[in-house]
Coordinates of C-alpha atoms and ligand atoms in Angstrom, one line a residue:
Chain X
M834 CA -83.6 19.5 4.8
K835 CA -83.0 23.2 4.8
Y836 CA -83.6 25.4 1.8
S837 CA -83.7 29.1 1.1
Y838 CA -87.2 30.1 0.1
F839 CA -88.1 32.6 -2.5
P840 CA -91.8 33.6 -2.1
G841 CA -92.1 36.1 -4.9
C842 CA -94.3 39.2 -5.0
T843 CA -97.7 37.6 -5.3
L844 CA -97.4 35.1 -2.4
H845 CA -96.5 38.0 -0.1
T846 CA -99.5 40.1 -1.1
Q847 CA -102.5 38.8 -3.0
T848 CA -102.1 35.1 -2.3
K849 CA -101.2 34.9 1.3
N850 CA -103.3 31.8 1.6
F851 CA -100.9 30.0 -0.8
N852 CA -97.8 31.1 1.2
D853 CA -99.4 30.2 4.6
S854 CA -100.3 26.7 3.3
I855 CA -96.8 26.2 1.9
K856 CA -95.3 27.0 5.3
I857 CA -97.6 24.9 7.4
T858 CA -97.3 21.8 5.1
S859 CA -93.7 21.9 4.2
S860 CA -92.6 21.9 7.8
L861 CA -94.6 18.7 8.3
L862 CA -92.6 17.2 5.5
D863 CA -89.2 18.1 7.0
I864 CA -88.7 20.7 4.4
E865 CA -87.3 23.7 6.2
L866 CA -87.9 26.9 4.2
E867 CA -86.0 29.9 5.3
E868 CA -87.0 33.1 3.5
L869 CA -84.2 34.6 1.5
K870 CA -83.2 37.9 3.0
D871 CA -84.0 41.0 1.0
W872 CA -85.3 39.1 -2.0
Q873 CA -86.6 41.1 -4.9
C874 CA -89.2 40.4 -7.5
C875 CA -87.7 38.0 -10.1
G876 CA -89.3 40.0 -13.0
A877 CA -92.1 37.4 -13.5
V878 CA -91.2 36.6 -17.1
Y879 CA -87.8 35.3 -18.3
P880 CA -86.3 37.8 -20.7
L881 CA -86.2 36.3 -24.2
T882 CA -83.8 38.9 -25.6
A883 CA -80.3 37.8 -26.7
D884 CA -79.0 41.4 -26.8
S885 CA -79.7 42.4 -23.3
T886 CA -79.1 40.8 -19.9
M887 CA -80.5 43.5 -17.7
G888 CA -83.6 41.4 -16.9
L889 CA -81.3 38.7 -15.3
V890 CA -79.9 41.0 -12.7
S891 CA -82.6 40.5 -10.1
P892 CA -82.9 36.7 -10.4
Y893 CA -79.1 36.4 -10.4
R894 CA -79.0 38.4 -7.2
S895 CA -81.4 35.9 -5.5
L896 CA -79.5 32.9 -6.8
Q897 CA -76.2 34.4 -5.6
K898 CA -77.6 35.0 -2.2
A899 CA -78.9 31.5 -1.8
Y900 CA -75.4 30.3 -2.8
E901 CA -73.9 32.5 -0.1
E902 CA -76.3 30.9 2.4
G903 CA -75.0 27.5 1.3
T904 CA -78.4 26.3 0.3
D905 CA -80.5 25.3 -2.7
L906 CA -83.4 27.7 -3.5
V907 CA -87.0 26.6 -3.3
T908 CA -89.8 28.5 -4.9
V909 CA -93.4 27.7 -5.6
C910 CA -95.0 30.3 -7.8
S911 CA -94.6 28.8 -11.3
A912 CA -93.4 32.1 -12.8
C913 CA -90.7 32.6 -10.2
Y914 CA -89.7 29.0 -10.8
N915 CA -89.4 29.5 -14.5
V916 CA -87.4 32.7 -14.2
L917 CA -85.0 31.6 -11.5
K918 CA -84.4 28.2 -13.0
R919 CA -83.8 29.5 -16.5
T920 CA -81.5 32.2 -15.1
N921 CA -79.6 29.5 -13.2
F922 CA -79.3 27.5 -16.4
A923 CA -78.0 30.5 -18.3
V924 CA -75.4 31.4 -15.8
S925 CA -74.3 27.7 -15.5
N926 CA -73.8 27.4 -19.2
D927 CA -72.8 30.8 -20.4
A928 CA -69.5 32.2 -19.0
Q929 CA -70.0 35.5 -20.8
I930 CA -73.4 36.2 -19.2
R931 CA -72.3 35.4 -15.7
K932 CA -69.2 37.5 -16.1
K933 CA -71.3 40.4 -17.3
L934 CA -73.7 40.1 -14.4
S935 CA -71.2 39.7 -11.7
E936 CA -69.1 42.6 -12.9
Y937 CA -72.1 44.8 -13.3
M938 CA -73.3 43.9 -9.8
D939 CA -69.8 43.9 -8.3
V940 CA -70.2 40.5 -6.7
D941 CA -68.3 37.2 -6.8
E942 CA -69.0 35.3 -9.9
Y943 CA -71.8 32.7 -9.4
A944 CA -72.0 29.8 -11.9
G945 CA -75.2 28.0 -11.0
E946 CA -73.8 26.0 -8.0
S947 CA -77.1 26.2 -6.1
K948 CA -80.0 24.3 -7.4
V949 CA -83.4 25.8 -8.0
L950 CA -86.3 23.6 -7.0
H951 CA -90.0 23.8 -7.1
L952 CA -91.6 22.7 -3.9
L953 CA -92.9 19.6 -5.7
E954 CA -89.3 18.8 -6.7
A955 CA -88.1 19.3 -3.1
M956 CA -90.9 16.9 -2.0
R957 CA -89.7 14.4 -4.6
E958 CA -86.1 14.8 -3.4
N959 CA -87.1 14.2 0.2
K960 CA -89.4 11.2 -0.1
G961 CA -92.2 13.7 0.3
F962 CA -94.9 11.7 -1.4
E963 CA -94.3 8.8 0.9
K964 CA -94.3 11.1 3.9
I965 CA -97.6 12.7 2.7
K966 CA -99.1 9.2 2.7
E967 CA -98.0 8.7 6.2
K968 CA -99.1 12.0 7.5
T969 CA -102.4 12.2 5.8
I970 CA -105.0 12.0 8.6
N971 CA -107.9 13.2 6.5
P972 CA -107.6 11.2 3.2
L973 CA -109.3 13.1 0.4
K974 CA -111.3 10.1 -0.6
D975 CA -113.5 10.3 -3.7
L976 CA -112.3 13.9 -4.4
R977 CA -111.6 14.2 -8.1
V978 CA -108.7 16.6 -8.5
A979 CA -107.5 17.9 -11.8
P980 CA -103.9 18.9 -11.8
Y981 CA -103.3 22.0 -14.0
Y982 CA -99.7 22.3 -14.9
G983 CA -99.8 25.1 -17.4
C984 CA -96.6 26.2 -19.1
L985 CA -94.1 27.6 -16.7
L986 CA -93.4 24.5 -14.7
L987 CA -92.8 22.4 -17.8
R988 CA -91.3 24.5 -20.6
P989 CA -88.6 24.8 -21.9
S990 CA -88.0 21.2 -20.7
E991 CA -84.3 21.1 -21.5
E992 CA -83.7 24.0 -19.1
L993 CA -86.3 23.2 -16.4
K994 CA -86.1 19.4 -16.3
F995 CA -89.1 19.4 -14.1
D996 CA -90.9 16.5 -15.6
N997 CA -91.9 15.0 -19.0
P998 CA -93.1 18.1 -20.8
E999 CA -95.8 16.3 -22.7
N1000 CA -96.9 13.8 -20.1
P1001 CA -96.0 15.0 -16.6
T1002 CA -96.9 12.9 -13.6
I1003 CA -95.6 14.7 -10.5
F1004 CA -98.9 16.4 -9.6
E1005 CA -100.7 13.1 -10.1
E1006 CA -98.3 11.5 -7.6
F1007 CA -98.9 14.3 -5.2
I1008 CA -102.7 14.0 -5.6
N1009 CA -102.7 10.2 -5.2
S1010 CA -100.5 10.4 -2.0
M1011 CA -103.3 12.4 -0.3
G1012 CA -105.8 9.7 -1.2
A1013 CA -107.6 11.8 -3.8
I1014 CA -108.3 10.8 -7.4
A1015 CA -106.0 12.4 -10.0
V1016 CA -108.2 13.4 -13.0
D1017 CA -106.5 12.9 -16.4
F1018 CA -107.7 15.7 -18.6
P1019 CA -106.2 16.6 -22.0
N1020 CA -105.6 20.3 -21.5
R1021 CA -103.6 20.1 -18.3
I1022 CA -100.4 21.3 -20.0
E1023 CA -101.9 24.0 -22.2
C1024 CA -101.5 27.7 -21.6
C1025 CA -104.2 29.8 -19.9
G1026 CA -103.3 32.9 -21.9
A1027 CA -101.2 34.3 -19.0
Y1028 CA -100.6 38.1 -19.0
V1029 CA -102.7 38.6 -22.2
S1030 CA -105.7 39.0 -19.8
I1031 CA -104.5 42.4 -18.8
T1032 CA -105.8 43.9 -22.0
S1033 CA -109.4 43.3 -20.8
K1034 CA -110.6 42.3 -24.3
R1035 CA -111.1 38.8 -23.0
K1036 CA -108.6 37.3 -25.5
V1037 CA -107.9 34.5 -23.0
K1038 CA -111.5 33.3 -23.1
G1039 CA -110.8 30.5 -25.6
A1040 CA -107.7 29.3 -23.8
T1041 CA -109.3 29.3 -20.4
E1042 CA -112.6 27.8 -21.5
S1043 CA -111.0 24.8 -23.2
I1044 CA -109.1 24.0 -20.0
L1045 CA -112.1 24.4 -17.8
K1046 CA -114.4 22.4 -20.2
S1047 CA -111.8 19.7 -20.6
A1048 CA -111.6 19.3 -16.7
A1049 CA -115.4 19.4 -16.5
K1050 CA -115.8 16.6 -19.0
R1051 CA -113.7 14.4 -16.8
N1052 CA -115.9 15.3 -13.8
A1053 CA -113.2 17.2 -11.9
D1054 CA -114.4 18.5 -8.5
I1055 CA -111.4 20.8 -8.0
I1056 CA -108.6 22.1 -10.1
I1057 CA -105.2 22.7 -8.5
T1058 CA -102.4 24.9 -9.7
S1059 CA -99.2 26.5 -8.5
C1060 CA -99.4 29.6 -10.5
P1061 CA -101.3 32.7 -9.3
L1062 CA -101.9 34.0 -12.8
C1063 CA -103.3 30.7 -14.0
Y1064 CA -105.5 30.7 -10.9
H1065 CA -106.7 34.2 -11.7
N1066 CA -107.5 33.6 -15.4
L1067 CA -109.2 30.3 -14.7
A1068 CA -111.3 31.6 -11.9
K1069 CA -112.2 35.0 -13.5
E1070 CA -113.1 33.6 -16.9
Q1071 CA -115.0 30.8 -15.2
E1072 CA -117.4 33.3 -13.7
Q1073 CA -118.3 34.4 -17.2
L1074 CA -118.6 30.9 -18.4
V1075 CA -121.0 30.0 -15.6
Q1076 CA -123.2 32.9 -16.7
S1077 CA -123.2 31.9 -20.4
D1078 CA -123.4 28.2 -20.1
Y1079 CA -126.0 27.0 -17.6
L1080 CA -124.8 23.4 -17.9
F1081 CA -121.3 24.3 -16.7
K1082 CA -120.9 23.5 -13.0
P1083 CA -118.3 25.7 -11.2
I1084 CA -115.0 24.0 -10.5
P1085 CA -113.1 25.7 -7.6
I1086 CA -109.5 26.4 -8.3
L1087 CA -107.1 25.9 -5.3
Y1088 CA -103.4 26.2 -4.7
F1089 CA -102.1 22.6 -4.3
T1090 CA -100.8 23.2 -0.8
Q1091 CA -104.3 24.2 0.4
L1092 CA -105.5 20.7 -0.3
L1093 CA -102.4 19.3 1.4
A1094 CA -103.2 21.3 4.5
L1095 CA -106.7 19.8 4.5
A1096 CA -105.3 16.2 4.1
F1097 CA -102.9 16.9 7.0
G1098 CA -105.9 17.6 9.2
I1099 CA -105.0 21.3 9.6
E1100 CA -107.9 23.3 10.9
V1101 CA -110.1 24.3 8.0
G1102 CA -109.9 28.0 9.0
S1103 CA -106.1 27.8 8.4
C1104 CA -106.4 26.3 4.9
G1105 CA -107.3 29.7 3.4
F1106 CA -110.4 28.5 1.6
E1107 CA -112.3 31.7 2.5
S1108 CA -110.0 33.7 0.2
N1109 CA -110.5 31.5 -2.9
R1110 CA -112.4 33.2 -5.7
I1111 CA -114.7 30.2 -6.2
D1112 CA -115.6 28.7 -2.8
A1113 CA -114.4 25.1 -2.6
R1114 CA -116.1 24.4 0.8
P1115 CA -119.5 23.2 -0.5
I1116 CA -117.9 20.5 -2.6
L1117 CA -115.5 19.5 0.2
K1118 CA -118.4 19.4 2.5
S1119 CA -120.4 17.2 0.1
K1120 CA -117.5 14.7 0.1
N1121 CA -117.4 14.8 3.9
L1122 CA -113.9 16.3 3.9
I1123 CA -115.0 19.2 6.1
S1124 CA -117.8 19.2 8.5
G1125 CA -120.9 21.3 8.2
G1126 CA -119.8 23.7 10.9
D1127 CA -116.4 24.1 9.2
A1128 CA -118.0 25.0 5.9
L1129 CA -119.7 28.0 7.3
Chain C
M1498 CA -102.6 47.4 -52.1
P1499 CA -100.6 48.6 -49.2
T1500 CA -98.0 51.1 -50.2
K1501 CA -94.4 50.1 -49.9
T1502 CA -92.8 52.5 -47.4
K1503 CA -89.4 50.9 -46.7
T1504 CA -86.4 50.4 -48.9
K1505 CA -84.8 47.0 -49.3
A1506 CA -81.9 48.0 -47.1
E1507 CA -84.2 49.2 -44.4
I1508 CA -86.1 45.9 -44.5
A1509 CA -82.8 43.9 -44.4
D1510 CA -81.9 46.0 -41.3
I1511 CA -85.1 45.1 -39.5
I1512 CA -84.6 41.4 -40.3
K1513 CA -81.1 41.7 -38.9
R1514 CA -82.5 43.4 -35.8
I1515 CA -85.0 40.6 -35.3
E1516 CA -82.3 38.1 -35.5
L1517 CA -80.0 40.0 -33.2
I1518 CA -82.6 40.5 -30.5
S1519 CA -84.0 37.0 -30.7
G1520 CA -80.8 35.2 -31.2
E1521 CA -82.6 33.0 -33.7
N1522 CA -82.0 32.2 -37.3
I1523 CA -85.3 32.8 -38.9
Y1524 CA -84.4 30.9 -42.1
K1525 CA -84.2 27.6 -40.2
C1526 CA -88.0 27.4 -40.2
Y1527 CA -89.3 25.1 -42.9
Q1528 CA -93.0 26.0 -42.5
C1529 CA -94.3 22.7 -41.1
G1530 CA -96.9 24.5 -39.0
K1531 CA -96.3 22.4 -35.8
C1532 CA -95.8 25.5 -33.7
T1533 CA -99.2 26.9 -34.8
A1534 CA -101.0 23.6 -34.3
G1535 CA -100.2 23.7 -30.6
C1536 CA -100.5 27.4 -30.0
V1537 CA -103.5 28.2 -27.8
M1538 CA -103.5 31.8 -28.9
A1539 CA -103.3 31.2 -32.6
G1540 CA -107.1 31.3 -33.0
E1541 CA -107.0 34.9 -31.7
M1542 CA -104.2 36.0 -34.0
D1543 CA -104.7 37.9 -37.3
I1544 CA -101.6 36.2 -38.6
S1545 CA -100.8 32.8 -37.3
P1546 CA -97.4 32.1 -35.8
Y1547 CA -95.8 30.1 -38.6
K1548 CA -96.9 32.8 -41.1
V1549 CA -95.3 35.5 -39.0
I1550 CA -92.0 33.8 -39.5
R1551 CA -92.7 33.3 -43.2
M1552 CA -93.4 37.0 -43.6
I1553 CA -90.1 37.9 -42.0
Q1554 CA -88.3 35.4 -44.3
L1555 CA -90.0 37.1 -47.3
G1556 CA -89.2 40.6 -46.1
L1557 CA -92.7 41.5 -45.3
V1558 CA -91.5 42.8 -41.9
E1559 CA -93.8 45.8 -41.8
K1560 CA -96.9 43.6 -42.1
A1561 CA -95.5 41.3 -39.3
L1562 CA -94.9 44.3 -37.1
E1563 CA -98.3 45.8 -37.8
S1564 CA -100.0 42.5 -36.9
E1565 CA -101.5 41.9 -33.4
S1566 CA -100.0 38.4 -33.2
M1567 CA -96.9 39.2 -31.1
W1568 CA -99.1 40.9 -28.5
L1569 CA -101.3 37.9 -28.2
C1570 CA -98.4 35.5 -27.8
A1571 CA -98.5 34.4 -24.2
A1572 CA -94.9 33.1 -24.1
C1573 CA -96.0 29.6 -23.2
F1574 CA -93.1 28.0 -25.0
A1575 CA -95.2 25.2 -26.6
C1576 CA -94.0 26.2 -30.0
R1577 CA -90.4 26.1 -29.0
E1578 CA -90.8 22.8 -27.2
R1579 CA -92.2 21.1 -30.3
C1580 CA -90.4 22.7 -33.3
P1581 CA -88.6 20.0 -35.2
K1582 CA -86.1 22.6 -36.4
E1583 CA -85.5 24.0 -32.9
V1584 CA -86.6 27.4 -33.8
D1585 CA -87.6 29.4 -30.7
L1586 CA -90.6 31.2 -32.0
S1587 CA -91.3 32.6 -28.5
K1588 CA -88.1 34.6 -28.9
I1589 CA -89.0 35.8 -32.4
M1590 CA -92.4 37.0 -31.0
E1591 CA -90.5 38.7 -28.2
A1592 CA -88.2 40.4 -30.7
L1593 CA -91.2 41.9 -32.5
R1594 CA -92.6 43.2 -29.2
V1595 CA -89.2 44.6 -28.1
I1596 CA -88.8 46.4 -31.4
Q1597 CA -92.2 48.1 -31.0
V1598 CA -91.5 49.0 -27.4
R1599 CA -88.0 50.3 -28.0
D1600 CA -89.3 52.3 -30.9
G1601 CA -91.8 54.0 -28.6
K1602 CA -94.9 52.0 -29.5
P1603 CA -95.8 50.0 -26.4
L1604 CA -99.1 48.1 -26.3
I1605 CA -100.2 49.6 -23.0
E1606 CA -99.5 52.5 -20.8
P1607 CA -99.9 52.0 -17.0
E1608 CA -102.6 54.7 -16.8
E1609 CA -104.7 52.9 -19.4
V1610 CA -105.2 49.8 -17.4
A1611 CA -108.5 49.8 -15.6
D1612 CA -108.4 50.0 -11.8
E1613 CA -110.5 46.9 -11.6
V1614 CA -107.8 44.9 -13.5
I1615 CA -105.0 46.2 -11.2
E1616 CA -107.1 45.4 -8.2
E1617 CA -107.9 41.8 -9.3
M1618 CA -104.8 40.7 -11.2
P1619 CA -102.1 39.0 -9.2
Q1620 CA -98.9 41.1 -8.9
Q1621 CA -97.1 38.5 -11.0
G1622 CA -99.6 39.1 -13.9
I1623 CA -99.2 42.8 -13.7
V1624 CA -95.4 42.6 -13.7
S1625 CA -95.4 40.1 -16.6
A1626 CA -97.7 42.2 -18.7
F1627 CA -95.7 45.4 -18.2
R1628 CA -92.5 43.5 -19.0
K1629 CA -94.0 42.3 -22.3
Y1630 CA -96.2 45.3 -23.3
N1631 CA -94.3 48.4 -22.2
Ligands
LIG330 S1 -92.7 24.3 -35.9 FE1 -90.7 25.3 -36.3 S2 -90.2 24.7 -38.4 FE2 -92.3 24.3 -38.1 S3 -93.4 26.2 -38.9 FE3 -93.1 26.4 -36.7 S4 -91.2 27.5 -36.4 FE4 -91.2 26.7 -38.5
LIG331 S1 -95.1 31.0 -27.1 FE1 -96.5 32.3 -28.2 S2 -96.5 31.7 -30.3 FE2 -95.5 30.1 -29.2 S3 -97.2 28.6 -28.8 FE3 -97.1 30.0 -27.0 S4 -98.6 31.7 -27.4 FE4 -98.2 30.6 -29.4

């Protein structure tokens, strides 16, 4: 199945390992991602103002382009997903907004005809989890993986319709299909503090620590995410936690497609583990998922 | 005692502005506290989320605007998801931020952010923060 692909600003810059692993793995699942031409940053946060629609211009443009291409739009960064899908919801349901946007941009009116899908949804739509089972040549046996959903994939649920907002299961399905163990931990849908971490007063300490400790209590080996900001907050604050709490054992944070690449037997050097803030290779080596030589 | 600096009419104007920007009816909130029970940032806030709404209802808008709470709201939408009255508190927090920003009182200026933060933070995080704080 062919889709337009919206990488977003972070996957093209800081988290190339996420983007690379998405490309390698999705092609093996018959999900053909063609990067949207001239895409622009979606704005990263959905504008919550009722009196201004300016913030919707950029996401509307991307949606409109995907529609022109005759495709649905796949994105993977949780923030891009939230913004694009909410914008699509708004223009589908609010004739005034779409009229304003199309007139302002001088383009044909687009009313939400294309779908916005997260890669996990595209997998679900294309029997992806069964295919993962078939194509896994390096089953992630005994690896305890904690799926961290965060906020932006799940809420607001009436607009995103991604999964059950209080008890989602799609990441668990993904983890199980690679032969790994999905760790059920209470804080998997709680917020990490998001952009509040820019103020450097460590106001996200409480939020991140409760997520990390909750995963640690359930003996997670790895935490997976699809959000670069969650990744950053959980990894950065964890470095402080390791310093202050000598009982806390580091839990590497990975992008979910990095693990998929490993399960598909893709050469370790191409899974992007060397760019992760907390090195996952020692734990993967201890589970015999990569060889000693690979880990170096 | 804080001195009263705004007239009744000015306060009513600010309340109207909050409702216009957020698109929410603040009087729908019946103070059950469910939003606050699930707010991961509430512990950091000087005024907890349900109290922010109460203050606006009571016309204590200056206090609500002076508080740090709206800057600590991470727009996680947990409150909105769970509110039995379908009040979208994330939009009310946004309205308070937007009022400050539009009135020339942003939380951060680009040049104040440490180089190390810009270096480390994903682009998505930087864009989000400036959309919310400036
Ligand atoms: S959950 Fe809704 S009704 Fe209850 S206090 Fe919060 S905003 Fe008000
Ligand atoms: S959106 Fe803001 S106020 Fe609501 S639960 Fe999240 S952090 Fe708290």
